[in-house]
Amino acid sequence: MRKRHGSYGFDAPWALVGLLFGALVLLGLASVSFLLDIPLAGIAFLFGGLYTLASAASYLYTTRRGKFAVWAEELERLKGDELLLDLGCGRGAVLLMAARRLERGRATGVDLWQSKDQSGNRAARTRANAAAEGVADRVELVTGDMRDLPFGDGAFDAIVSSLAIHNIPDAEGRAQAVREAHRVLRPGGLMLIADFQHTAAYEDTLRSLGVVDVRRRDAGWRFWYGGPWFATGILEVRKPAT
């Protein structure tokens, strides 16, 4: 994996803050329990604090390094001449890795730029990251809703999305986003969706649209947001060529 030059923030930053705060509270309670000579409570609080601290470390690793390593491997299949769309591109973590590989292609990112989903999430930051990575000339940013994409049918050779579709609060909205992704994907094109929720539902929607070469798999420990209970799944499909 190549060295990154952009600034990509933290995914769902308040969740990470909550884990760190929880660990500190539990460790503080452990200290008080031992001082008051209540060893069983101290041991329980100590175990809980260390466990929560380990979860925070897992979350921090994933958001700062692990997800990049996983996506770098997933994007190796790009030939370099594709038109690629990133749904919910945020600050460009996946978008710009893809753009590096698209020496003869182009990468488009669409987002609503909400900071609750990623710290410092705004189009200006993504443009700055594209410049820092040396790919600004092959990247386009669009402000738009995944449920109503402003692109024509079959406009893209590949579509990617990383931990974005789950932010749509209702099941029908998420299904509509997946249907829109399918609409703008050209026949024979590749779609890769990484999410820690709803990947089975995304698969059901896409299967109903007739996709082929369907694979849904666990992305592994490098994409855990705190532990295996927040594991990320990857859904891979292709739109039939004809």
XYZ file of C-alpha atoms in Angstrom:
242
model
C 0.000 0.000 0.000
C 1.432 3.366 -1.050
C 1.971 6.138 1.471
C -0.994 8.483 1.786
C -0.476 12.238 1.519
C -4.009 13.466 2.188
C -5.818 13.962 5.489
C -8.717 11.543 5.914
C -10.091 12.162 9.387
C -11.963 9.618 11.501
C -15.061 7.610 10.662
C -18.058 8.370 12.940
C -15.771 10.305 15.320
C -18.233 10.410 18.215
C -18.283 6.613 18.365
C -14.518 6.599 18.858
C -14.770 9.345 21.476
C -17.429 7.309 23.260
C -15.219 4.224 23.392
C -12.261 6.191 24.756
C -14.408 7.963 27.324
C -15.987 4.681 28.401
C -12.567 3.076 28.841
C -11.357 5.969 31.003
C -14.479 5.845 33.181
C -14.166 2.098 33.735
C -10.456 2.324 34.520
C -11.201 5.170 36.932
C -13.852 3.059 38.669
C -11.363 0.195 38.890
C -8.850 2.456 40.626
C -11.466 3.700 43.111
C -12.607 0.139 43.829
C -9.084 -1.010 44.615
C -8.508 2.041 46.820
C -11.717 1.225 48.733
C -10.576 -2.393 49.065
C -13.350 -3.814 46.890
C -11.173 -6.130 44.778
C -13.901 -8.031 42.914
C -15.451 -4.806 41.662
C -11.984 -3.501 40.838
C -11.180 -6.571 38.764
C -14.505 -6.352 36.921
C -14.066 -2.656 36.153
C -10.431 -3.218 35.144
C -11.405 -5.987 32.741
C -14.182 -3.842 31.276
C -11.884 -0.856 30.896
C -9.145 -2.823 29.168
C -11.690 -4.508 26.922
C -13.191 -1.152 25.924
C -9.720 0.310 25.402
C -8.880 -2.605 23.090
C -12.087 -1.896 21.161
C -11.069 1.759 20.799
C -7.645 0.660 19.531
C -9.308 -1.613 16.952
C -11.576 1.238 15.840
C -8.658 3.658 15.573
C -6.570 1.185 13.572
C -9.397 0.529 11.116
C -10.229 4.172 10.486
C -6.600 5.245 10.118
C -4.976 2.262 8.413
C -6.888 -1.021 8.207
C -9.623 0.044 5.796
C -6.998 1.519 3.453
C -5.130 -1.811 3.334
C -8.320 -3.736 2.541
C -9.428 -1.350 -0.180
C -5.955 -1.236 -1.732
C -6.279 -4.982 -2.329
C -9.845 -4.718 -3.637
C -8.883 -2.010 -6.135
C -6.037 -4.022 -7.635
C -8.527 -5.425 -10.160
C -8.916 -2.030 -11.879
C -7.314 -1.888 -15.310
C -6.643 1.851 -15.233
C -9.020 3.109 -17.900
C -12.340 2.880 -16.058
C -14.877 5.555 -15.247
C -15.458 4.921 -11.525
C -18.073 6.260 -9.109
C -17.643 6.333 -5.323
C -20.959 6.545 -3.448
C -20.555 8.551 -0.240
C -16.926 9.344 -0.951
C -16.350 11.524 2.136
C -12.822 12.895 2.306
C -11.736 10.558 -0.491
C -10.158 7.562 1.241
C -11.316 5.089 -1.420
C -11.979 7.569 -4.213
C -8.401 8.797 -4.354
C -6.836 5.349 -4.018
C -8.894 4.376 -7.042
C -7.916 7.553 -8.889
C -4.242 6.706 -8.439
C -4.849 3.549 -10.450
C -6.922 5.261 -13.146
C -4.111 6.701 -15.238
C -6.350 6.595 -18.313
C -9.679 6.837 -16.519
C -11.547 9.096 -14.154
C -13.013 8.882 -10.649
C -16.200 10.655 -9.546
C -17.222 11.007 -5.913
C -20.740 11.853 -4.736
C -21.611 12.863 -1.170
C -23.843 15.072 0.959
C -20.793 16.036 3.083
C -22.140 15.368 6.593
C -19.540 15.643 9.368
C -21.427 13.242 11.660
C -20.422 10.453 9.268
C -16.764 11.476 9.078
C -14.831 14.235 10.805
C -14.172 17.289 8.621
C -16.312 15.869 5.813
C -16.602 18.568 3.178
C -15.922 18.874 -0.531
C -13.096 21.403 -0.056
C -11.191 18.904 2.088
C -11.603 16.189 -0.525
C -10.353 18.506 -3.253
C -7.316 19.338 -1.111
C -6.666 15.636 -0.606
C -6.917 15.013 -4.353
C -4.294 17.698 -4.938
C -2.051 16.260 -2.204
C -2.287 12.801 -3.786
C -1.504 14.216 -7.233
C -4.778 13.075 -8.832
C -6.840 16.271 -8.938
C -6.894 16.190 -12.746
C -8.735 12.859 -12.807
C -11.222 13.431 -9.957
C -14.665 15.050 -10.037
C -16.792 15.761 -6.955
C -20.575 15.983 -7.042
C -22.915 17.023 -4.244
C -25.823 14.653 -4.471
C -28.046 12.053 -2.856
C -27.301 8.372 -3.496
C -31.053 7.784 -3.812
C -31.286 10.082 -6.844
C -27.968 10.067 -8.669
C -27.475 12.861 -11.234
C -25.946 10.557 -13.852
C -27.215 8.780 -16.926
C -27.874 5.077 -17.242
C -24.713 2.990 -17.615
C -22.415 5.970 -17.063
C -19.739 4.121 -15.030
C -17.556 1.051 -15.491
C -17.130 0.494 -11.750
C -18.929 1.599 -8.594
C -17.529 1.472 -5.068
C -18.953 2.470 -1.705
C -17.375 2.258 1.740
C -19.501 2.515 4.898
C -21.894 5.004 3.342
C -25.197 3.405 2.367
C -26.044 2.419 5.952
C -26.254 6.138 6.795
C -29.573 6.266 4.939
C -32.005 5.732 7.832
C -34.769 3.693 6.165
C -34.683 0.341 4.381
C -36.501 1.598 1.281
C -34.065 4.503 0.992
C -31.114 2.123 1.148
C -32.704 -0.141 -1.444
C -33.287 2.868 -3.695
C -29.617 3.857 -3.385
C -28.587 0.356 -4.439
C -31.033 0.420 -7.357
C -29.612 3.776 -8.439
C -26.077 2.373 -8.290
C -27.183 -0.508 -10.503
C -28.826 1.906 -12.945
C -25.701 3.988 -13.515
C -23.425 0.941 -13.825
C -22.740 -0.116 -17.399
C -23.454 -3.681 -18.547
C -20.518 -5.849 -17.518
C -19.457 -3.342 -14.850
C -18.214 -4.140 -11.341
C -19.784 -2.995 -8.054
C -18.044 -3.254 -4.654
C -19.893 -2.253 -1.484
C -18.268 -2.376 1.956
C -20.536 -1.861 4.958
C -20.929 -3.149 8.496
C -24.716 -3.293 8.204
C -27.323 -4.389 5.660
C -25.045 -6.092 3.105
C -27.448 -9.058 2.931
C -30.284 -6.638 2.081
C -28.133 -4.951 -0.570
C -27.467 -8.385 -2.049
C -31.176 -9.234 -2.137
C -31.958 -5.980 -3.953
C -29.212 -6.497 -6.511
C -30.112 -10.137 -7.104
C -33.672 -9.028 -7.864
C -32.171 -6.808 -10.581
C -30.369 -9.752 -12.163
C -26.727 -9.219 -11.208
C -24.188 -12.029 -11.645
C -20.903 -13.168 -10.070
C -22.259 -12.324 -6.617
C -19.878 -12.667 -3.678
C -20.496 -11.485 -0.108
C -17.590 -11.932 2.297
C -16.092 -10.756 5.581
C -13.450 -8.061 5.082
C -11.457 -9.391 8.065
C -10.022 -7.950 11.272
C -8.445 -4.954 9.541
C -11.975 -3.625 8.955
C -13.368 -4.114 12.468
C -14.816 -1.022 14.128
C -14.053 -2.064 17.676
C -14.239 -5.841 17.333
C -15.847 -8.689 15.384
C -19.330 -7.521 16.420
C -18.720 -4.496 14.120
C -17.124 -6.423 11.285
C -17.363 -5.042 7.762
C -18.740 -7.133 4.922
C -17.900 -6.689 1.253
C -20.461 -7.310 -1.456
C -19.145 -7.812 -4.994
C -21.402 -8.111 -8.041
C -21.331 -7.593 -11.780
C -24.050 -6.305 -14.030
C -24.710 -8.766 -16.860
C -22.914 -7.844 -20.051
C -26.074 -8.208 -22.125
